[in-house]
Amino acid sequence: MNKEFTFTIKSISLDENYHPSDNTRITTNFANLARGSHRQANLRNALKMIDNSFNALANWDNTKGDRYSVELEIVSVNMDIEGSGQTFPSIEILKTHIIDHKTNKRIEGIVGNNFSSYVRDYDFSVLLQQYNKDQPKFSIPENFGELHGKLFQYFVNSQVYKDNFKKPPVICLSVSDNKTYHRTENQHPVLGVEYLPNESSLTEQYFKKMGLQVRYFMPPNSVAPLAFFFFGDLLNDYTSLELISTISTMETFQKIYRPEIYNANAAAGTSYKPNLKNLDHSLTQIIYDREERSRLASEQGKFAEEHFIKPHQHVLDKWSQSYAL
């Protein structure tokens, strides 16, 4: 049964010359930036923001604030369902590399960071919407997210993953504007102050089926917590530079896409409820179409339904029932 599922990995540099491939989800953070007449300036400015953020956090032995730069690699994971040679773009993630200009070393960073998945689009934008259509009360379908979660864990446990990456992935997302977060006394030198949510969210439950835990930290120089999804021990399994590479990369994206939260002019307090209608924030000099991004999520979910879910429904159902985590 497992022989029917094989993965291939392709990667491309995310730099100012990046052009999204045909298989890239258009709603992906970096792909959205790399479109239109401002694409090169968008990418150049975003990458500079990442470098500046990294140096601000990695400030030891870095008096001029220019010791490091970050290189980003887009990792596309394609999946062959039935050994036919035809693949479906299942997952797209980011890999960070750290350039130490003082020692002239290239240091491997963290894989994961940004997370894109057509099947997740299907679950949230097609399956969940259809299930709740004309229903008086919102509810979740039975086994919601289980197929996606098993496919993700199958990939992370695969030999292909182990051959390409030294450590498990860390995925970094924005906080939810539906929850309230409370500051704790726990503080990490790189991740910053830990916050605890008042309740679990659908996103947390979805990522839990992917085998991932979550913790919320507001790094130094930041104004809002970030959600870190991980396997194992986030605080001890990764070096300071590895963690900084994820923080600087993903907080930069959030400043662009959710400036009301991550580019707010006031930092989160002891009790914090994110507000996407917050007017007291600053905009970056990077152009981004939020409305288009939301609309395309539905289109991409339908693409997954047509080209992945429906054609392979029987095989996927049988595999999901037999695959033990």
Tab-separated table of C-alpha atoms in Angstrom:
chain	number	residue	atom	x	y	z
A	1	MET	CA	0.000	0.000	0.000
A	2	ASN	CA	2.716	2.493	0.976
A	3	LYS	CA	4.487	2.007	-2.347
A	4	GLU	CA	1.615	3.866	-3.990
A	5	PHE	CA	2.729	7.068	-2.268
A	6	THR	CA	6.067	8.498	-3.337
A	7	PHE	CA	7.426	12.008	-2.934
A	8	THR	CA	9.775	14.075	-5.029
A	9	ILE	CA	11.313	17.332	-3.859
A	10	LYS	CA	12.237	20.317	-5.985
A	11	SER	CA	13.654	23.595	-4.750
A	12	ILE	CA	14.227	27.090	-6.082
A	13	SER	CA	15.802	30.177	-4.552
A	14	LEU	CA	13.483	32.898	-3.316
A	15	ASP	CA	15.336	36.033	-4.395
A	16	GLU	CA	14.420	39.201	-6.264
A	17	ASN	CA	14.449	37.280	-9.572
A	18	TYR	CA	11.967	34.630	-8.389
A	19	HIS	CA	8.991	33.789	-10.601
A	20	PRO	CA	6.289	31.429	-9.258
A	21	SER	CA	6.052	28.077	-11.030
A	22	ASP	CA	2.803	26.786	-12.479
A	23	ASN	CA	2.443	24.402	-9.521
A	24	THR	CA	2.837	27.089	-6.853
A	25	ARG	CA	-0.295	28.096	-4.958
A	26	ILE	CA	-0.849	31.712	-5.948
A	27	THR	CA	-2.031	32.576	-2.434
A	28	THR	CA	1.311	31.559	-0.945
A	29	ASN	CA	2.969	34.515	0.793
A	30	PHE	CA	6.027	34.739	-1.416
A	31	ALA	CA	4.161	33.965	-4.652
A	32	ASN	CA	1.727	36.798	-4.010
A	33	LEU	CA	4.642	39.223	-3.709
A	34	ALA	CA	6.223	38.018	-6.938
A	35	ARG	CA	3.412	39.144	-9.223
A	36	GLY	CA	2.604	42.374	-11.014
A	37	SER	CA	4.696	45.339	-12.039
A	38	HIS	CA	6.185	45.790	-8.557
A	39	ARG	CA	7.286	42.180	-8.160
A	40	GLN	CA	11.051	42.754	-8.088
A	41	ALA	CA	10.874	45.723	-5.718
A	42	ASN	CA	8.462	43.762	-3.495
A	43	LEU	CA	10.857	40.844	-3.219
A	44	ARG	CA	13.944	43.020	-2.760
A	45	ASN	CA	12.311	45.041	0.014
A	46	ALA	CA	10.911	41.960	1.788
A	47	LEU	CA	14.299	40.227	1.749
A	48	LYS	CA	15.966	43.350	3.125
A	49	MET	CA	13.390	43.483	5.919
A	50	ILE	CA	14.227	39.867	6.783
A	51	ASP	CA	17.969	40.603	6.947
A	52	ASN	CA	17.431	43.687	9.117
A	53	SER	CA	15.184	41.758	11.486
A	54	PHE	CA	17.676	38.890	11.722
A	55	ASN	CA	20.584	41.199	12.600
A	56	ALA	CA	18.492	43.051	15.182
A	57	LEU	CA	17.821	39.763	16.989
A	58	ALA	CA	21.306	38.255	16.473
A	59	ASN	CA	22.993	41.317	17.910
A	60	TRP	CA	25.889	39.684	19.785
A	61	ASP	CA	29.298	40.179	18.073
A	62	ASN	CA	27.378	42.183	15.484
A	63	THR	CA	28.101	45.833	16.286
A	64	LYS	CA	27.280	47.186	12.810
A	65	GLY	CA	24.126	45.085	12.467
A	66	ASP	CA	25.181	43.617	9.139
A	67	ARG	CA	26.927	40.367	10.037
A	68	TYR	CA	24.195	38.065	8.714
A	69	SER	CA	21.919	37.681	5.747
A	70	VAL	CA	19.229	35.092	5.112
A	71	GLU	CA	18.815	33.022	1.972
A	72	LEU	CA	15.435	31.442	1.327
A	73	GLU	CA	14.725	28.280	-0.611
A	74	ILE	CA	11.228	27.298	-1.735
A	75	VAL	CA	10.773	23.541	-1.313
A	76	SER	CA	8.001	21.994	-3.421
A	77	VAL	CA	6.869	18.481	-2.536
A	78	ASN	CA	5.100	16.554	-5.285
A	79	MET	CA	3.229	13.336	-4.608
A	80	ASP	CA	2.714	10.344	-6.898
A	81	ILE	CA	-0.430	8.575	-5.708
A	82	GLU	CA	-0.524	5.365	-7.708
A	83	GLY	CA	2.956	4.985	-9.172
A	84	SER	CA	1.854	6.333	-12.534
A	85	GLY	CA	4.508	9.031	-12.738
A	86	GLN	CA	1.836	11.709	-12.541
A	87	THR	CA	2.316	13.916	-9.498
A	88	PHE	CA	0.212	16.380	-7.531
A	89	PRO	CA	1.742	19.432	-5.779
A	90	SER	CA	1.010	18.395	-2.212
A	91	ILE	CA	3.090	20.695	0.010
A	92	GLU	CA	5.217	23.811	-0.345
A	93	ILE	CA	7.443	25.051	2.474
A	94	LEU	CA	10.410	27.384	2.987
A	95	LYS	CA	13.960	26.491	3.988
A	96	THR	CA	16.202	29.123	5.539
A	97	HIS	CA	19.966	29.400	5.216
A	98	ILE	CA	22.049	31.867	7.245
A	99	ILE	CA	25.092	33.572	5.741
A	100	ASP	CA	27.647	34.657	8.348
A	101	HIS	CA	29.719	37.316	6.583
A	102	LYS	CA	32.236	37.422	9.450
A	103	THR	CA	33.195	33.747	9.213
A	104	ASN	CA	32.134	33.279	5.566
A	105	LYS	CA	30.025	30.295	6.583
A	106	ARG	CA	26.654	29.213	5.218
A	107	ILE	CA	24.615	27.792	8.095
A	108	GLU	CA	21.593	25.570	7.580
A	109	GLY	CA	18.427	27.040	9.066
A	110	ILE	CA	14.947	25.659	9.660
A	111	VAL	CA	12.654	23.991	7.140
A	112	GLY	CA	8.920	24.654	7.289
A	113	ASN	CA	8.292	28.304	8.168
A	114	ASN	CA	5.618	29.122	5.605
A	115	PHE	CA	3.226	26.230	4.885
A	116	SER	CA	1.145	25.811	1.745
A	117	SER	CA	-1.140	22.934	0.868
A	118	TYR	CA	-3.811	22.503	-1.789
A	119	VAL	CA	-5.463	19.812	0.335
A	120	ARG	CA	-5.756	22.240	3.248
A	121	ASP	CA	-7.424	24.690	0.840
A	122	TYR	CA	-9.851	21.916	-0.080
A	123	ASP	CA	-10.607	21.115	3.560
A	124	PHE	CA	-11.298	24.706	4.620
A	125	SER	CA	-12.621	26.324	1.436
A	126	VAL	CA	-14.617	23.460	-0.107
A	127	LEU	CA	-15.366	20.631	2.333
A	128	LEU	CA	-16.028	22.817	5.383
A	129	GLN	CA	-18.108	25.303	3.377
A	130	GLN	CA	-20.225	22.586	1.757
A	131	TYR	CA	-20.758	20.833	5.093
A	132	ASN	CA	-22.095	24.005	6.720
A	133	LYS	CA	-24.149	25.266	3.792
A	134	ASP	CA	-27.698	26.129	4.910
A	135	GLN	CA	-26.979	24.814	8.412
A	136	PRO	CA	-28.246	26.839	11.409
A	137	LYS	CA	-25.072	26.267	13.416
A	138	PHE	CA	-21.422	25.923	12.339
A	139	SER	CA	-19.945	22.470	12.922
A	140	ILE	CA	-16.976	20.350	11.851
A	141	PRO	CA	-17.269	17.201	9.698
A	142	GLU	CA	-16.254	13.923	11.252
A	143	ASN	CA	-12.597	13.070	10.527
A	144	PHE	CA	-11.981	16.647	9.344
A	145	GLY	CA	-8.283	17.073	8.500
A	146	GLU	CA	-7.329	13.442	9.113
A	147	LEU	CA	-6.270	12.655	5.537
A	148	HIS	CA	-4.208	15.830	5.303
A	149	GLY	CA	-2.645	15.184	8.711
A	150	LYS	CA	-1.653	11.635	7.833
A	151	LEU	CA	-0.225	12.667	4.465
A	152	PHE	CA	1.892	15.340	6.148
A	153	GLN	CA	3.219	12.987	8.821
A	154	TYR	CA	3.865	10.327	6.197
A	155	PHE	CA	6.028	12.831	4.322
A	156	VAL	CA	7.924	14.004	7.429
A	157	ASN	CA	8.650	10.378	8.366
A	158	SER	CA	9.653	9.414	4.816
A	159	GLN	CA	13.186	8.642	3.706
A	160	VAL	CA	12.940	11.486	1.206
A	161	TYR	CA	12.465	13.973	4.050
A	162	LYS	CA	15.294	12.466	6.103
A	163	ASP	CA	17.634	12.563	3.111
A	164	ASN	CA	17.001	16.263	2.565
A	165	PHE	CA	16.494	17.786	6.027
A	166	LYS	CA	18.353	17.304	9.307
A	167	LYS	CA	15.599	18.380	11.711
A	168	PRO	CA	11.786	18.263	11.893
A	169	PRO	CA	9.914	21.257	10.451
A	170	VAL	CA	8.735	24.334	12.322
A	171	ILE	CA	5.775	26.229	10.888
A	172	CYS	CA	5.116	29.808	11.958
A	173	LEU	CA	1.683	31.429	11.615
A	174	SER	CA	-0.095	34.551	12.790
A	175	VAL	CA	-2.249	34.548	15.902
A	176	SER	CA	-6.031	34.271	15.598
A	177	ASP	CA	-8.183	37.384	15.895
A	178	ASN	CA	-10.898	35.188	17.469
A	179	LYS	CA	-8.901	34.431	20.613
A	180	THR	CA	-7.431	36.288	23.571
A	181	TYR	CA	-3.817	35.639	24.566
A	182	HIS	CA	-2.427	36.085	28.071
A	183	ARG	CA	1.202	36.882	28.796
A	184	THR	CA	3.056	34.442	31.063
A	185	GLU	CA	6.222	34.808	33.133
A	186	ASN	CA	8.067	32.414	30.812
A	187	GLN	CA	10.634	34.157	28.644
A	188	HIS	CA	13.119	32.766	26.118
A	189	PRO	CA	16.167	34.812	25.003
A	190	VAL	CA	15.287	34.458	21.309
A	191	LEU	CA	11.613	33.516	21.119
A	192	GLY	CA	10.719	36.120	23.719
A	193	VAL	CA	7.734	36.192	26.074
A	194	GLU	CA	5.314	33.262	25.973
A	195	TYR	CA	1.555	33.821	25.680
A	196	LEU	CA	-1.250	31.334	26.324
A	197	PRO	CA	-4.550	31.372	24.401
A	198	ASN	CA	-7.897	31.372	26.186
A	199	GLU	CA	-9.137	28.470	24.033
A	200	SER	CA	-8.158	26.092	21.261
A	201	SER	CA	-8.860	26.992	17.635
A	202	LEU	CA	-9.805	25.014	14.553
A	203	THR	CA	-6.355	25.747	13.133
A	204	GLU	CA	-4.713	24.304	16.265
A	205	GLN	CA	-6.858	21.181	16.023
A	206	TYR	CA	-6.065	20.855	12.313
A	207	PHE	CA	-2.315	21.124	12.874
A	208	LYS	CA	-2.550	18.721	15.808
A	209	LYS	CA	-3.747	16.086	13.323
A	210	MET	CA	-0.529	16.838	11.436
A	211	GLY	CA	1.307	15.806	14.619
A	212	LEU	CA	2.273	19.361	15.552
A	213	GLN	CA	2.170	21.081	18.939
A	214	VAL	CA	1.832	24.856	19.218
A	215	ARG	CA	3.288	27.548	21.481
A	216	TYR	CA	2.917	31.316	21.243
A	217	PHE	CA	5.846	33.689	21.732
A	218	MET	CA	6.368	37.413	21.193
A	219	PRO	CA	10.034	37.873	20.219
A	220	PRO	CA	12.109	40.894	21.258
A	221	ASN	CA	11.365	43.986	19.104
A	222	SER	CA	7.985	42.494	18.140
A	223	VAL	CA	4.516	43.854	18.878
A	224	ALA	CA	2.442	40.645	18.774
A	225	PRO	CA	2.947	36.926	19.445
A	226	LEU	CA	3.586	34.423	16.676
A	227	ALA	CA	2.254	30.844	16.614
A	228	PHE	CA	5.008	28.229	16.367
A	229	PHE	CA	3.911	24.722	15.320
A	230	PHE	CA	6.528	22.021	15.899
A	231	PHE	CA	7.459	18.433	16.761
A	232	GLY	CA	9.558	17.663	19.824
A	233	ASP	CA	11.005	20.490	21.943
A	234	LEU	CA	10.928	23.887	20.246
A	235	LEU	CA	13.112	25.606	22.851
A	236	ASN	CA	15.910	23.024	22.926
A	237	ASP	CA	15.928	21.242	19.569
A	238	TYR	CA	16.979	24.309	17.559
A	239	THR	CA	19.869	26.760	17.834
A	240	SER	CA	19.394	30.482	18.419
A	241	LEU	CA	20.335	31.308	14.820
A	242	GLU	CA	17.908	28.695	13.489
A	243	LEU	CA	15.056	30.162	15.519
A	244	ILE	CA	15.978	33.710	14.509
A	245	SER	CA	15.874	32.719	10.840
A	246	THR	CA	12.258	31.598	11.249
A	247	ILE	CA	11.235	34.627	13.321
A	248	SER	CA	12.775	37.183	10.955
A	249	THR	CA	11.342	35.505	7.857
A	250	MET	CA	7.802	34.891	9.041
A	251	GLU	CA	7.345	38.101	11.017
A	252	THR	CA	8.357	40.022	7.893
A	253	PHE	CA	5.620	38.265	5.916
A	254	GLN	CA	3.126	39.016	8.691
A	255	LYS	CA	4.080	42.711	8.744
A	256	ILE	CA	3.231	42.797	5.050
A	257	TYR	CA	0.046	40.703	5.162
A	258	ARG	CA	-1.321	41.550	8.600
A	259	PRO	CA	0.063	45.018	9.403
A	260	GLU	CA	-2.898	45.712	11.725
A	261	ILE	CA	-1.430	43.082	14.070
A	262	TYR	CA	2.298	42.795	13.338
A	263	ASN	CA	3.063	46.360	12.294
A	264	ALA	CA	0.860	47.930	14.967
A	265	ASN	CA	2.179	51.037	16.692
A	266	ALA	CA	1.499	49.606	20.158
A	267	ALA	CA	2.797	46.286	21.466
A	268	ALA	CA	0.617	43.520	22.894
A	269	GLY	CA	-0.068	43.878	26.610
A	270	THR	CA	-0.677	41.391	29.388
A	271	SER	CA	-4.015	40.418	27.839
A	272	TYR	CA	-4.019	40.614	24.051
A	273	LYS	CA	-6.785	40.205	21.476
A	274	PRO	CA	-5.577	40.672	17.877
A	275	ASN	CA	-7.648	43.106	15.839
A	276	LEU	CA	-7.626	43.117	12.040
A	277	LYS	CA	-9.558	46.402	12.125
A	278	ASN	CA	-6.871	48.179	14.147
A	279	LEU	CA	-6.242	51.565	12.504
A	280	ASP	CA	-3.182	52.374	14.608
A	281	HIS	CA	-0.636	50.600	12.423
A	282	SER	CA	1.976	51.331	9.788
A	283	LEU	CA	2.102	49.989	6.233
A	284	THR	CA	5.219	48.596	4.596
A	285	GLN	CA	6.349	49.792	1.163
A	286	ILE	CA	5.325	46.427	-0.272
A	287	ILE	CA	2.232	45.954	-2.417
A	288	TYR	CA	-0.085	43.093	-1.552
A	289	ASP	CA	-3.601	42.167	-2.701
A	290	ARG	CA	-5.362	40.695	0.338
A	291	GLU	CA	-8.763	40.431	-1.379
A	292	GLU	CA	-7.345	38.425	-4.280
A	293	ARG	CA	-5.558	36.102	-1.869
A	294	SER	CA	-8.809	35.235	-0.066
A	295	ARG	CA	-10.712	34.674	-3.294
A	296	LEU	CA	-8.076	32.400	-4.769
A	297	ALA	CA	-8.082	30.093	-1.745
A	298	SER	CA	-11.507	28.837	-2.825
A	299	GLU	CA	-10.398	28.342	-6.426
A	300	GLN	CA	-7.360	26.385	-5.311
A	301	GLY	CA	-9.466	24.219	-3.018
A	302	LYS	CA	-11.637	23.320	-5.994
A	303	PHE	CA	-8.488	22.525	-7.985
A	304	ALA	CA	-7.457	20.022	-5.292
A	305	GLU	CA	-10.924	18.485	-5.311
A	306	GLU	CA	-10.896	18.052	-9.091
A	307	HIS	CA	-7.315	16.866	-9.563
A	308	PHE	CA	-6.527	15.063	-6.304
A	309	ILE	CA	-9.477	14.191	-4.058
A	310	LYS	CA	-12.063	12.957	-6.564
A	311	PRO	CA	-9.741	11.055	-8.968
A	312	HIS	CA	-8.047	9.207	-6.094
A	313	GLN	CA	-10.884	9.084	-3.546
A	314	HIS	CA	-10.954	5.288	-3.240
A	315	VAL	CA	-7.185	4.923	-2.871
A	316	LEU	CA	-6.932	7.817	-0.424
A	317	ASP	CA	-9.774	6.523	1.752
A	318	LYS	CA	-8.317	3.020	1.855
A	319	TRP	CA	-4.832	4.302	2.664
A	320	SER	CA	-6.071	6.690	5.375
A	321	GLN	CA	-7.979	3.875	7.095
A	322	SER	CA	-4.942	1.566	7.092
A	323	TYR	CA	-2.166	4.056	7.837
A	324	ALA	CA	-1.264	4.051	11.528
A	325	LEU	CA	0.498	7.100	12.936
